[in-house]
Amino acid sequence: MSRLQVVSGKGGTGKTTVAAALALALATEGKRALLVEVEGRQGIAQLFETEALPYEERKIAVAPGGGEVYALAIDAERALLDYLQMFYKLGSAGRALKKLGAIDFATTIAPGVRDVLLTGKACEAVRRKDKSGRFVYDHVVMDAPPTGRITRFLNVNDEVAGLAKVGPIHNQAQAVMRVLKSRETAVHLVTLLEEMPVQETADGIAELRSARLPVGRVIVNMVRPSVLDATDLELVRSTPRTALARSLSGAGLGGARRGGHAERLVDPLLGQAEEYAERYALEQEQRAVLGDLDLPLLELPLLSEGMDVAGLYELATELRKQGIA
């Protein structure tokens, strides 16, 4: 099982929700997981109904079996100060640079620096060990940028390592890429059973593979319950209207006489069945496209009560049932 689990997906697919549920699933049975946010949206805090996350690792949930989930909202400016202290021992000089605006310049203007800092901080958490030599976290889960940006985001250290041929920047970038391109890492893509998210998922996987980044699973989120299958839909199409009216009448939904209540229900029911059939056909087409990607496919249900902390635990249980942990 990979120790760094990166979760990406098209906007609106629920990648942050899936990342949070994944962290809970991986922390089950006494393990410890760190859930990392890199986009500054405080989406994790909202999901767990807690106050905004600071730039420090904070316990936000207890998983079934006594495991723990910690969370960290990585701030690029603070990460750069950490970097300057780690490699150049700048201390108060680093804080002076921040006051002068140099830190803000480096993280917003300098190409790639921001992403190097964000990925570097997550990889540091993956490698970190305690005094006994054990890893501090069994798993690190990153709520990463959307699919359209994920390959460049993860691969930016390769570019930086190529630009800086020697020195601490080069060494740091190489160390990060050794984690990101190893078996320690898996990049999961979240999608819906809709044409645009599925196509973006397929494109994202192609880009990740081209960059030799390790693709994990495709996670289909918000899957609606199956009411009728292909056999049921064919039966609806082939059954005469009069027979449907008699069936409704037999179920106590009005008389069977012509123009009766049961007969008036036939048209709206057939209309609903037709809408369902169209959606069913579209979803089956998208499942076929996803199946051609040759990756493990997981499905998470659409929760009728909406998303809250209880819903996260429900999704975490579903992920474990499907073998994510």
Short mmCIF file of N, CA and C in Angstrom, two decimals, residues 239-312:
data_model
loop_
_atom_site.label_atom_id
_atom_site.label_comp_id
_atom_site.label_asym_id
_atom_site.label_seq_id
_atom_site.Cartn_x
_atom_site.Cartn_y
_atom_site.Cartn_z
N THR A 239 -44.11 -3.58 -22.71
CA THR A 239 -45.41 -3.85 -22.09
C THR A 239 -46.46 -2.87 -22.62
N PRO A 240 -47.61 -3.36 -23.11
CA PRO A 240 -48.68 -2.47 -23.61
C PRO A 240 -49.18 -1.53 -22.52
N ARG A 241 -49.62 -0.36 -22.96
CA ARG A 241 -50.14 0.63 -22.02
C ARG A 241 -51.30 0.09 -21.20
N THR A 242 -52.19 -0.67 -21.85
CA THR A 242 -53.36 -1.20 -21.13
C THR A 242 -52.93 -2.15 -20.03
N ALA A 243 -51.88 -2.93 -20.30
CA ALA A 243 -51.39 -3.86 -19.28
C ALA A 243 -50.79 -3.08 -18.10
N LEU A 244 -50.10 -1.98 -18.40
CA LEU A 244 -49.55 -1.16 -17.32
C LEU A 244 -50.66 -0.56 -16.47
N ALA A 245 -51.75 -0.09 -17.15
CA ALA A 245 -52.88 0.48 -16.41
C ALA A 245 -53.52 -0.56 -15.50
N ARG A 246 -53.66 -1.80 -16.02
CA ARG A 246 -54.25 -2.87 -15.20
C ARG A 246 -53.37 -3.17 -13.99
N SER A 247 -52.04 -3.17 -14.21
CA SER A 247 -51.12 -3.44 -13.10
C SER A 247 -51.23 -2.36 -12.03
N LEU A 248 -51.33 -1.11 -12.47
CA LEU A 248 -51.48 -0.01 -11.52
C LEU A 248 -52.79 -0.12 -10.75
N SER A 249 -53.83 -0.48 -11.48
CA SER A 249 -55.13 -0.65 -10.83
C SER A 249 -55.07 -1.78 -9.82
N GLY A 250 -54.39 -2.86 -10.20
CA GLY A 250 -54.27 -4.00 -9.28
C GLY A 250 -53.49 -3.65 -8.04
N ALA A 251 -52.63 -2.64 -8.14
CA ALA A 251 -51.86 -2.19 -6.98
C ALA A 251 -52.63 -1.18 -6.14
N GLY A 252 -53.91 -0.92 -6.54
CA GLY A 252 -54.75 -0.01 -5.78
C GLY A 252 -54.60 1.44 -6.15
N LEU A 253 -54.09 1.69 -7.39
CA LEU A 253 -53.87 3.07 -7.82
C LEU A 253 -54.93 3.53 -8.82
N GLY A 254 -56.20 3.27 -8.54
CA GLY A 254 -57.28 3.77 -9.38
C GLY A 254 -57.91 2.68 -10.23
N GLY A 255 -59.05 2.97 -10.79
CA GLY A 255 -59.77 1.99 -11.60
C GLY A 255 -59.11 1.75 -12.94
N ALA A 256 -59.41 0.63 -13.54
CA ALA A 256 -58.82 0.27 -14.82
C ALA A 256 -59.64 0.76 -16.00
N ARG A 257 -60.80 1.37 -15.75
CA ARG A 257 -61.63 1.81 -16.87
C ARG A 257 -60.92 2.88 -17.67
N ARG A 258 -61.26 3.00 -18.92
CA ARG A 258 -60.62 3.97 -19.80
C ARG A 258 -60.78 5.39 -19.22
N GLY A 259 -59.68 6.12 -19.16
CA GLY A 259 -59.73 7.46 -18.61
C GLY A 259 -59.64 7.48 -17.10
N GLY A 260 -59.57 6.29 -16.47
CA GLY A 260 -59.50 6.23 -15.02
C GLY A 260 -58.16 6.72 -14.50
N HIS A 261 -58.07 6.79 -13.16
CA HIS A 261 -56.87 7.32 -12.51
C HIS A 261 -55.64 6.52 -12.89
N ALA A 262 -55.73 5.20 -12.90
CA ALA A 262 -54.58 4.35 -13.22
C ALA A 262 -54.06 4.64 -14.61
N GLU A 263 -54.99 4.82 -15.58
CA GLU A 263 -54.56 5.09 -16.95
C GLU A 263 -53.87 6.44 -17.06
N ARG A 264 -54.33 7.41 -16.27
CA ARG A 264 -53.71 8.73 -16.31
C ARG A 264 -52.30 8.72 -15.73
N LEU A 265 -51.97 7.71 -14.93
CA LEU A 265 -50.63 7.61 -14.37
C LEU A 265 -49.62 7.03 -15.35
N VAL A 266 -50.11 6.38 -16.41
CA VAL A 266 -49.22 5.67 -17.32
C VAL A 266 -48.23 6.62 -17.99
N ASP A 267 -48.72 7.72 -18.56
CA ASP A 267 -47.84 8.63 -19.29
C ASP A 267 -46.71 9.21 -18.42
N PRO A 268 -47.01 9.76 -17.23
CA PRO A 268 -45.90 10.28 -16.41
C PRO A 268 -44.92 9.20 -15.98
N LEU A 269 -45.44 7.99 -15.70
CA LEU A 269 -44.54 6.92 -15.30
C LEU A 269 -43.64 6.49 -16.46
N LEU A 270 -44.22 6.41 -17.66
CA LEU A 270 -43.41 6.07 -18.82
C LEU A 270 -42.39 7.17 -19.12
N GLY A 271 -42.78 8.43 -18.87
CA GLY A 271 -41.84 9.53 -19.06
C GLY A 271 -40.65 9.43 -18.12
N GLN A 272 -40.94 9.08 -16.85
CA GLN A 272 -39.86 8.91 -15.88
C GLN A 272 -38.96 7.74 -16.28
N ALA A 273 -39.58 6.67 -16.75
CA ALA A 273 -38.81 5.51 -17.18
C ALA A 273 -37.90 5.85 -18.36
N GLU A 274 -38.40 6.68 -19.27
CA GLU A 274 -37.59 7.07 -20.42
C GLU A 274 -36.40 7.92 -19.99
N GLU A 275 -36.63 8.86 -19.06
CA GLU A 275 -35.53 9.67 -18.55
C GLU A 275 -34.49 8.80 -17.85
N TYR A 276 -34.98 7.83 -17.06
CA TYR A 276 -34.06 6.93 -16.37
C TYR A 276 -33.27 6.10 -17.38
N ALA A 277 -33.94 5.64 -18.44
CA ALA A 277 -33.28 4.83 -19.46
C ALA A 277 -32.15 5.60 -20.13
N GLU A 278 -32.38 6.89 -20.41
CA GLU A 278 -31.34 7.72 -21.02
C GLU A 278 -30.15 7.87 -20.09
N ARG A 279 -30.43 8.12 -18.81
CA ARG A 279 -29.33 8.26 -17.85
C ARG A 279 -28.59 6.94 -17.67
N TYR A 280 -29.35 5.84 -17.63
CA TYR A 280 -28.74 4.51 -17.48
C TYR A 280 -27.81 4.22 -18.65
N ALA A 281 -28.25 4.53 -19.87
CA ALA A 281 -27.43 4.27 -21.05
C ALA A 281 -26.15 5.11 -21.02
N LEU A 282 -26.28 6.39 -20.63
CA LEU A 282 -25.12 7.28 -20.54
C LEU A 282 -24.12 6.75 -19.51
N GLU A 283 -24.63 6.36 -18.34
CA GLU A 283 -23.73 5.88 -17.29
C GLU A 283 -23.03 4.59 -17.71
N GLN A 284 -23.75 3.71 -18.41
CA GLN A 284 -23.12 2.47 -18.88
C GLN A 284 -22.04 2.78 -19.91
N GLU A 285 -22.27 3.76 -20.77
CA GLU A 285 -21.26 4.17 -21.74
C GLU A 285 -20.00 4.68 -21.03
N GLN A 286 -20.20 5.50 -19.98
CA GLN A 286 -19.06 6.05 -19.27
C GLN A 286 -18.33 4.98 -18.47
N ARG A 287 -19.05 4.01 -17.93
CA ARG A 287 -18.39 2.89 -17.25
C ARG A 287 -17.51 2.12 -18.23
N ALA A 288 -17.98 1.97 -19.46
CA ALA A 288 -17.20 1.26 -20.48
C ALA A 288 -15.91 2.03 -20.79
N VAL A 289 -16.02 3.36 -20.91
CA VAL A 289 -14.83 4.18 -21.16
C VAL A 289 -13.83 4.03 -20.01
N LEU A 290 -14.33 4.08 -18.78
CA LEU A 290 -13.45 3.94 -17.61
C LEU A 290 -12.83 2.55 -17.56
N GLY A 291 -13.61 1.55 -17.96
CA GLY A 291 -13.09 0.19 -17.98
C GLY A 291 -11.92 0.02 -18.93
N ASP A 292 -11.91 0.78 -20.02
CA ASP A 292 -10.84 0.71 -21.01
C ASP A 292 -9.54 1.33 -20.50
N LEU A 293 -9.58 2.04 -19.37
CA LEU A 293 -8.37 2.67 -18.84
C LEU A 293 -7.46 1.68 -18.14
N ASP A 294 -7.96 0.47 -17.91
CA ASP A 294 -7.16 -0.60 -17.31
C ASP A 294 -6.62 -0.22 -15.93
N LEU A 295 -7.52 0.31 -15.10
CA LEU A 295 -7.18 0.66 -13.73
C LEU A 295 -8.27 0.14 -12.79
N PRO A 296 -7.93 -0.14 -11.53
CA PRO A 296 -8.98 -0.52 -10.56
C PRO A 296 -10.02 0.60 -10.47
N LEU A 297 -11.28 0.20 -10.43
CA LEU A 297 -12.39 1.15 -10.42
C LEU A 297 -13.21 0.96 -9.15
N LEU A 298 -13.35 2.04 -8.38
CA LEU A 298 -14.17 2.03 -7.17
C LEU A 298 -15.36 2.96 -7.37
N GLU A 299 -16.48 2.65 -6.68
CA GLU A 299 -17.66 3.50 -6.78
C GLU A 299 -18.16 3.88 -5.39
N LEU A 300 -18.43 5.16 -5.21
CA LEU A 300 -18.98 5.66 -3.96
C LEU A 300 -20.39 6.17 -4.19
N PRO A 301 -21.31 5.87 -3.28
CA PRO A 301 -22.72 6.24 -3.50
C PRO A 301 -23.00 7.71 -3.29
N LEU A 302 -24.04 8.18 -3.94
CA LEU A 302 -24.58 9.50 -3.65
C LEU A 302 -25.36 9.41 -2.35
N LEU A 303 -24.98 10.21 -1.37
CA LEU A 303 -25.63 10.15 -0.06
C LEU A 303 -26.88 11.03 -0.08
N SER A 304 -28.02 10.41 0.15
CA SER A 304 -29.29 11.12 0.03
C SER A 304 -29.44 12.23 1.07
N GLU A 305 -28.78 12.09 2.20
CA GLU A 305 -28.90 13.08 3.27
C GLU A 305 -27.89 14.21 3.14
N GLY A 306 -27.10 14.20 2.06
CA GLY A 306 -26.07 15.22 1.91
C GLY A 306 -24.79 14.83 2.64
N MET A 307 -23.77 15.67 2.53
CA MET A 307 -22.48 15.35 3.11
C MET A 307 -22.27 16.04 4.45
N ASP A 308 -21.91 15.23 5.46
CA ASP A 308 -21.52 15.73 6.76
C ASP A 308 -20.47 14.77 7.31
N VAL A 309 -20.10 14.93 8.57
CA VAL A 309 -19.05 14.07 9.14
C VAL A 309 -19.49 12.61 9.12
N ALA A 310 -20.76 12.35 9.45
CA ALA A 310 -21.25 10.97 9.41
C ALA A 310 -21.15 10.39 8.01
N GLY A 311 -21.41 11.24 7.00
CA GLY A 311 -21.28 10.79 5.62
C GLY A 311 -19.86 10.43 5.27
N LEU A 312 -18.88 11.17 5.79
CA LEU A 312 -17.47 10.85 5.55
C LEU A 312 -17.13 9.46 6.08
#
